[in-house]
XYZ file of C-alpha atoms in Angstrom:
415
model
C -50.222 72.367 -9.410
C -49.237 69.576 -7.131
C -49.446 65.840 -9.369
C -48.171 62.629 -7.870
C -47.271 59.651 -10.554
C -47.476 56.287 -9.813
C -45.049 54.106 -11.937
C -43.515 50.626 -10.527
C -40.248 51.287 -11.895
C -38.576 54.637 -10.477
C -35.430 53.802 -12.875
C -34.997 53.949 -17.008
C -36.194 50.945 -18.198
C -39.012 50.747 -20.397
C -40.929 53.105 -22.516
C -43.640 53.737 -19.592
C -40.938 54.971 -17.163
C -39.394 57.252 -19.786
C -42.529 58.766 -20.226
C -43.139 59.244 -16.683
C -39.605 60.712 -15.882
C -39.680 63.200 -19.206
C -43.231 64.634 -18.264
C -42.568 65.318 -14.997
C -38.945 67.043 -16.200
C -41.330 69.201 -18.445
C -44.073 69.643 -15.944
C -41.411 71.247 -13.506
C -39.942 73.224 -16.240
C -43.152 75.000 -16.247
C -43.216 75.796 -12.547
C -45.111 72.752 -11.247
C -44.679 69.904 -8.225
C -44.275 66.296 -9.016
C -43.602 63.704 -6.244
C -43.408 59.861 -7.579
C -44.951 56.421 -5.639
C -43.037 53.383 -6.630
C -41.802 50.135 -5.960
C -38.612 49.968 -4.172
C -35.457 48.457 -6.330
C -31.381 48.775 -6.064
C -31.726 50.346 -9.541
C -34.228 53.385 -8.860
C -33.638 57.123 -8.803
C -32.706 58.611 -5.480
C -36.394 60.084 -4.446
C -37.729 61.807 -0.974
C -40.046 59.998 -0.612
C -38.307 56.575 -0.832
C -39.510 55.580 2.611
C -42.877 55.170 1.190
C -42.339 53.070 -2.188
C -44.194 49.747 -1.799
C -41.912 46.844 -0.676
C -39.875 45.124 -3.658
C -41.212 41.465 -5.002
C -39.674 39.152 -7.660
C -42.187 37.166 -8.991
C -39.745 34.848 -11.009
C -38.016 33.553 -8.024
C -41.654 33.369 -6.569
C -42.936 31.038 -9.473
C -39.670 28.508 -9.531
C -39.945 27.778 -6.266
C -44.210 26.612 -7.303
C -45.442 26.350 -3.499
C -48.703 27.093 -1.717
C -46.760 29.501 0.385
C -45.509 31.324 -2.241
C -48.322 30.812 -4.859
C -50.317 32.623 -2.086
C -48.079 35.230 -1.574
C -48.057 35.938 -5.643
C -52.128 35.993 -5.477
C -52.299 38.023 -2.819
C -49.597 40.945 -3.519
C -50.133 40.880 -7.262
C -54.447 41.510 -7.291
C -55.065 43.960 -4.596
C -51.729 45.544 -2.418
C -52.743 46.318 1.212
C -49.135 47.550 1.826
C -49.487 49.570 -1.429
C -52.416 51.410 -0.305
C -51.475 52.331 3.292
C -48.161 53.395 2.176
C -49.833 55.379 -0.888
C -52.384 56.631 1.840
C -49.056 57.980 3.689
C -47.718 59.696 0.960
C -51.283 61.433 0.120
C -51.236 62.970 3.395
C -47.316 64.356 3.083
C -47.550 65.417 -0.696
C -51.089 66.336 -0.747
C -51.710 66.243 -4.638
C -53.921 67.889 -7.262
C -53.836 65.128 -9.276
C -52.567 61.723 -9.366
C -51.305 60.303 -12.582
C -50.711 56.580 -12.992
C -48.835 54.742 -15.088
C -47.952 50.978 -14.769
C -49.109 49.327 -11.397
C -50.306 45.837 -11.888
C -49.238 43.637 -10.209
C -46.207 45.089 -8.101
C -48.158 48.082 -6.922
C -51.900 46.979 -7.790
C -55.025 49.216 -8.574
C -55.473 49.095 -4.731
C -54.183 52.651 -4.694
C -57.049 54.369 -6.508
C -59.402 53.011 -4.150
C -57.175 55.516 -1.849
C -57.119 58.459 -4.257
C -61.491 57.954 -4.626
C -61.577 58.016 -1.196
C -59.904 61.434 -0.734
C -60.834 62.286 -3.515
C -58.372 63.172 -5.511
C -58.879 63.156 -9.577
C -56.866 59.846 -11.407
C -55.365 59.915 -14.998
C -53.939 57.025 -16.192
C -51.327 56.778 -19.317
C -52.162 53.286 -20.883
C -48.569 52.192 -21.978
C -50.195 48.657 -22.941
C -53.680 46.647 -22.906
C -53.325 44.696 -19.397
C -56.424 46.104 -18.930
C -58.294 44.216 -21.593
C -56.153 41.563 -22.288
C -54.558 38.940 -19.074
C -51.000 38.910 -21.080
C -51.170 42.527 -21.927
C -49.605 42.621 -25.029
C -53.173 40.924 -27.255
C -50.507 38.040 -27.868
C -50.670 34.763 -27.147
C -47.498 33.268 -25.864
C -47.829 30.020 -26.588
C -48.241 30.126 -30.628
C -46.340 33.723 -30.970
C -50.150 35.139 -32.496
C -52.003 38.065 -32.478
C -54.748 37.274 -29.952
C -58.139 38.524 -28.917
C -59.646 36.329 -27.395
C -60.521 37.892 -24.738
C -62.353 40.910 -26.059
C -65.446 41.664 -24.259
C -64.340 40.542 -20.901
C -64.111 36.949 -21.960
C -60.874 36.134 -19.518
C -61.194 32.988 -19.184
C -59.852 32.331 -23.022
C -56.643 33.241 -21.375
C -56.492 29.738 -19.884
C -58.185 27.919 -22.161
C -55.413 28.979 -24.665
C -52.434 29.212 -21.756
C -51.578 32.815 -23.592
C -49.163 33.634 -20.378
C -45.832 32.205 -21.076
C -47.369 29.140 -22.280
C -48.396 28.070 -18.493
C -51.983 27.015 -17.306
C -50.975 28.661 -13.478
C -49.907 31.887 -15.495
C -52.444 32.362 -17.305
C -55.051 31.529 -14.767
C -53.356 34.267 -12.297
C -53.155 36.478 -15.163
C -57.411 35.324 -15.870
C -58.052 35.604 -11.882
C -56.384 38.695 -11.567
C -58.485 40.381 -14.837
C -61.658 39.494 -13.407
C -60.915 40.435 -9.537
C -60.581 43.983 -10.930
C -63.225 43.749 -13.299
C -65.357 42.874 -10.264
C -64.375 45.724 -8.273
C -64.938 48.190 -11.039
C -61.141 49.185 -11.081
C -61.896 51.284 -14.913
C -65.056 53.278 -12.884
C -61.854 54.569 -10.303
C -60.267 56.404 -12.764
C -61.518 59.861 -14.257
C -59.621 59.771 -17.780
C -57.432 57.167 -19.527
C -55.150 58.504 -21.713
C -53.933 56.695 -24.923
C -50.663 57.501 -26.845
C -52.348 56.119 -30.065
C -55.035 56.190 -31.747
C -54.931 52.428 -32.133
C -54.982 51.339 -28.420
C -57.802 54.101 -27.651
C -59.991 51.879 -30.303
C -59.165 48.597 -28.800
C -60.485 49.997 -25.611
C -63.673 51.349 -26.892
C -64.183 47.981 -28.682
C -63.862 46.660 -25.067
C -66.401 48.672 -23.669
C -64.764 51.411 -22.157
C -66.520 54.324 -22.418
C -65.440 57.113 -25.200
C -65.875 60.080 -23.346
C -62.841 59.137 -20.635
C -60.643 57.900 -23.412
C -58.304 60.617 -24.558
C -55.910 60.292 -27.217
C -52.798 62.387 -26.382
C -49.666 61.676 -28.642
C -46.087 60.924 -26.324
C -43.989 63.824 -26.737
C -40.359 63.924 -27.690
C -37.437 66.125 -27.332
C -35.967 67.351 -30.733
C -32.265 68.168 -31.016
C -31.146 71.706 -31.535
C -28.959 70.175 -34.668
C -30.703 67.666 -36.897
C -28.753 65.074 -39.312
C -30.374 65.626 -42.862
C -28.434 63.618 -44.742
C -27.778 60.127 -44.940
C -24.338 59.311 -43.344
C -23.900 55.814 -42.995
C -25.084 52.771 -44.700
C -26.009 50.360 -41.774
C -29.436 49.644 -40.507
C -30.316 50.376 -36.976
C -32.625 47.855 -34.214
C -32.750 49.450 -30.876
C -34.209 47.929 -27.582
C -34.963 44.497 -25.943
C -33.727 41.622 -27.702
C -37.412 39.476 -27.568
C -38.912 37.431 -29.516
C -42.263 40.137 -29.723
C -40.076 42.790 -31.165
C -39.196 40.510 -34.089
C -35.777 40.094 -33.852
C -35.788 36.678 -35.448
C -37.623 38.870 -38.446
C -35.002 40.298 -38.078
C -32.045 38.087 -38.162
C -33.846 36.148 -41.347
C -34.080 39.295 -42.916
C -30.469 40.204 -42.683
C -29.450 36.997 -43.712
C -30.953 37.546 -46.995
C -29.273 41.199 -47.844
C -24.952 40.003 -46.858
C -24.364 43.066 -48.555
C -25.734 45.208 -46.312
C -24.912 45.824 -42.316
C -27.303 45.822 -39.163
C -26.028 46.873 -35.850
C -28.350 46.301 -33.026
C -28.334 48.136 -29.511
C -29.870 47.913 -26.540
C -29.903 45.462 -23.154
C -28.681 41.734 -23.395
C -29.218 40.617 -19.520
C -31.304 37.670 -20.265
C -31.234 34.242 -21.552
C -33.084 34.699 -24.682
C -31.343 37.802 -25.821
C -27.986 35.975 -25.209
C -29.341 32.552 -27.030
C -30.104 35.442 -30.201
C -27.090 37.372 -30.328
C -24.837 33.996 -30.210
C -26.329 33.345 -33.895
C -26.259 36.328 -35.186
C -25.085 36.354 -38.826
C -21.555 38.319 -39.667
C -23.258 40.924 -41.607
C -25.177 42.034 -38.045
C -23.115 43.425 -34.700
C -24.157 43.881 -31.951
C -23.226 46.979 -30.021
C -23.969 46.640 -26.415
C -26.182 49.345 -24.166
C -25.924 52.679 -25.594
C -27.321 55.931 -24.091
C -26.943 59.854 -24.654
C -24.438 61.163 -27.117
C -23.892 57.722 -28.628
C -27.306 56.639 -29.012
C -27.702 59.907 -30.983
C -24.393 59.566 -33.461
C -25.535 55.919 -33.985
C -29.132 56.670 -34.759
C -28.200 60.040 -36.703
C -25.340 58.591 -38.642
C -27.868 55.378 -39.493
C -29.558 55.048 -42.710
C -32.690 53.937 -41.269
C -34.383 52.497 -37.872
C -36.069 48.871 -38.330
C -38.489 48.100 -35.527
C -40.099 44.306 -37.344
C -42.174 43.480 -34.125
C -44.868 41.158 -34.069
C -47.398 42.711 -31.662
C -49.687 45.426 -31.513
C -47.007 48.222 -30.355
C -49.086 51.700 -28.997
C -46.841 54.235 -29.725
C -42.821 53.133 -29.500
C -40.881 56.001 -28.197
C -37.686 54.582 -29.931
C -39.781 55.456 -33.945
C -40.448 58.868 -32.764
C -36.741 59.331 -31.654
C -35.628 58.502 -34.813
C -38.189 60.944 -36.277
C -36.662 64.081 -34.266
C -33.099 62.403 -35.919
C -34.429 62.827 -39.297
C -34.534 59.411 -39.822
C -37.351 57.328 -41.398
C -38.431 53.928 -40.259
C -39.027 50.549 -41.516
C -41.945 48.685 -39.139
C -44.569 45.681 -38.820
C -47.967 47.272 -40.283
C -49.371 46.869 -36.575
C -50.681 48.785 -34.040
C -49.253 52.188 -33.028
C -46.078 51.700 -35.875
C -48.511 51.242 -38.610
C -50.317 54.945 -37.779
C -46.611 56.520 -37.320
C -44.594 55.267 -40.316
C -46.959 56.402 -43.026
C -46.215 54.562 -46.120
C -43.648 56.124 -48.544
C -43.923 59.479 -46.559
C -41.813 58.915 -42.877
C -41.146 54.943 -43.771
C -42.118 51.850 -44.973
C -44.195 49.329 -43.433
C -44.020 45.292 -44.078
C -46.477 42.070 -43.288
C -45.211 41.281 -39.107
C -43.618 38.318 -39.535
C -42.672 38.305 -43.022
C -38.675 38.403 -43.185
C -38.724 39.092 -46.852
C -41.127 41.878 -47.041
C -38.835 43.033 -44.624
C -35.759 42.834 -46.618
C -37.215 43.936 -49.971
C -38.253 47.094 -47.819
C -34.525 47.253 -46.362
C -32.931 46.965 -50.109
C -35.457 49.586 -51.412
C -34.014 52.285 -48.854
C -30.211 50.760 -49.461
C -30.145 51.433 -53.148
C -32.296 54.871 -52.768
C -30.810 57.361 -50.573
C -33.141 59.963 -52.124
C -35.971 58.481 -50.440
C -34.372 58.078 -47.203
C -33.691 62.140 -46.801
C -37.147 62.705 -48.242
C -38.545 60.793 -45.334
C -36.291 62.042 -43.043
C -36.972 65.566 -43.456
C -41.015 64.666 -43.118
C -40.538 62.693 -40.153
C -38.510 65.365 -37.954
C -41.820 67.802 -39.711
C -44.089 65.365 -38.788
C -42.700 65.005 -34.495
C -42.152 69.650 -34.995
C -45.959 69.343 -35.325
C -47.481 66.903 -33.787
C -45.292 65.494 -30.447
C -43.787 68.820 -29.504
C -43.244 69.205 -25.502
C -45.155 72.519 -25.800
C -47.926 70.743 -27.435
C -47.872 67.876 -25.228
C -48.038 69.901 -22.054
C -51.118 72.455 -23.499
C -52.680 68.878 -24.268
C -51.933 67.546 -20.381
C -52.388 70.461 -18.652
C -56.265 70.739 -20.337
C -57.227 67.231 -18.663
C -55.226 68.176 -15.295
C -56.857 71.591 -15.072
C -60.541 70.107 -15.741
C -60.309 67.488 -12.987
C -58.563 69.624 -10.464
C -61.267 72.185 -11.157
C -64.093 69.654 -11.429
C -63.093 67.977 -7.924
C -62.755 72.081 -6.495
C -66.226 72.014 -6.876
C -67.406 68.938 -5.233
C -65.892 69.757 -2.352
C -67.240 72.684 -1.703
């Protein structure tokens, strides 16, 4: 089978291009052809078909410089692409696909492509990594106070501006409200054949939001598990991997540790930004911080960790970095929200705390400190728990059911 993904970022940085890259790695394991569409960017994979990849746009230097020529430029590339779908349109004629299978789009590529893919009709998946489509900030968080917001449920967009949930800014969030209803408008949910949800969380907050139940599928993310698992508890530092932002809860985080000197924290992951700079200049001495860390050291540091903390204060789906430390035999301390709260079961892969509440947090951080038991016990029913349930084999049986329906199903209208 020939399936083309559509992902703005062609390079490793985020949870939705991991995803992409590791499915189609297992999807030509098993014999079959995946081309990628993609915005173009220094930083991506090399790819053949490159020469098609939308043109590259920065909207941060686009919104300092705040002018009409540039304010239309934003409006205009981030609703509906032109260049997106011709080039797409290209790329459908060279790679002629099966299926296509989207991942994130807005704004850099726009859902201008799937009015392409109807039109030659080609079958569309799409693997919702967040909840742009239901919510103008896409996280159900409002910016401004740091909340848990839904405001908007039902279609109601315009709270978005009423409450400036987009980076605190009126013009944000009206782009964000303008660009919510422009797709509403043009039925952008009706393009698509079958939305797929890595939890069962988000696939509920998208039924709640009138999307219909019977394209909503709920297929876990897989992950790889190592030939050699760590059983046993190594080390006696606590472990924060990824992006050093306010909605992951470092500050949680940092409050937390402050509380527990006795214990250590190292932190990994990407510090190429202001605010993760500003946060790891007051860290306190009991918490380092490691730098980037990929491959064979990711895996000694997260095997030879006592536990993964991931205190984030929004409605995760389905964090690839809990179910890595799953396959390490390592349970998890997390916020009791979203997509963490339906991994970490409570005293059987992890413990879960109040978001927000730094000493929850460290009471649940002590309990695994002074009880190594526990930690091994759920350990070993974590790595059980990713054996049976986020297996590649299983996730490509559970793809490969969806793919071979539509392909079939669009066989037929054709004829």
């Amino acid at each position: 089978m020939k399936i083309l993904m559509a992902n703005t970022r062609h390079y490793h940085g985020g949870g939705d291009s991991t995803y992409a890259f590791n499915l189609a790695s297992l999807l030509r394991e098993k014999g079959h052809h995946v081309s990628f569409f993609a915005m173009q960017d220094e930083r991506n994979l090399p790819d053949p078909n490159s020469d098609l990849f939308v043109s590259p746009i920065n909207f941060r230097d686009l919104n300092q410089k705040k002018n009409l020529k540039t304010g239309w430029q934003v409006l205009t590339r981030s609703i509906y692409s032109n260049e997106a779908r011709k080039k797409f349109a290209l790329l459908l004629e060279r790679e002629k696909p099966d299926i296509i299978h989207v991942h994130n789009l807005h704004a850099h590529i726009t859902p201008s492509i799937l009015f392409e893919a109807r039109k030659q009709g080609i079958p569309v998946v799409w693997t919702l990594h967040d909840y742009k489509l239901v919510c103008p900030n896409s996280h159900l968080l409002n910016d401004t106070t740091g909340n848990i917001c839904e405001a908007c449920k039902g279609g109601r967009f315009y709270q978005a501006v009423w409450k400036k949930c987009k980076k605190g800014s009126f013009l944000a969030s009206f782009m964000a409200c303008l660009e919510a209803y422009v797709h509403q408008i043009l039925g952008i949910r009706d393009l698509v054949d079958v939305f797929l949800t890595p939890s069962e969380f988000l696939r509920n907050v998208f039924l709640e939001n009138g999307f219909p139940s019977e394209k909503i599928v709920h297929i876990p993310y897989q992950i790889a598990i190592p030939h050699r698992t760590r059983s046993r508890v190594l080390s006696d530092y606590f472990l924060f991997l990824g992006k050093f932002d306010r909605i992951k809860g470092i500050y949680v985080l940092a409050e937390a540790a402050k509380n527990l000197p006795e214990i250590e924290f190292r932190l990994a992951g990407k510090a190429d930004d202001k605010e993760a700079q500003d946060f790891l200049s007051t860290l306190p001495p009991n918490m380092h911080y490691l730098g980037m860390k990929t491959g064979v050291e990711l895996a000694t540091l997260l095997g030879d960790s006592r536990a993964l903390i991931l205190p984030s204060i929004w409605y995760e789906n389905q964090p690839l970095v809990i179910l890595e430390a799953f396959a390490a035999g390592k349970p998890v301390i997390v916020s009791n929200l979203g997509g963490m709260k339906e991994l970490a079961k409570p005293e059987e892969r992890g413990l879960l705390f109040e978001a927000g509440n730094a000493r929850q947090l460290a009471a649940s951080i002590k309990f695994l400190y002074e009880n190594p038991d526990k930690c091994e016990e759920y350990g070993k029913n974590s790595l059980e728990y990713v054996k049976q349930y986020h297996s590649s084999d299983e996730h490509y049986r559970q793809i490969m059911n969806i793919y071979t329906r539509l392909a079939q199903t669009a066989h037929q209208v054709s004829q």
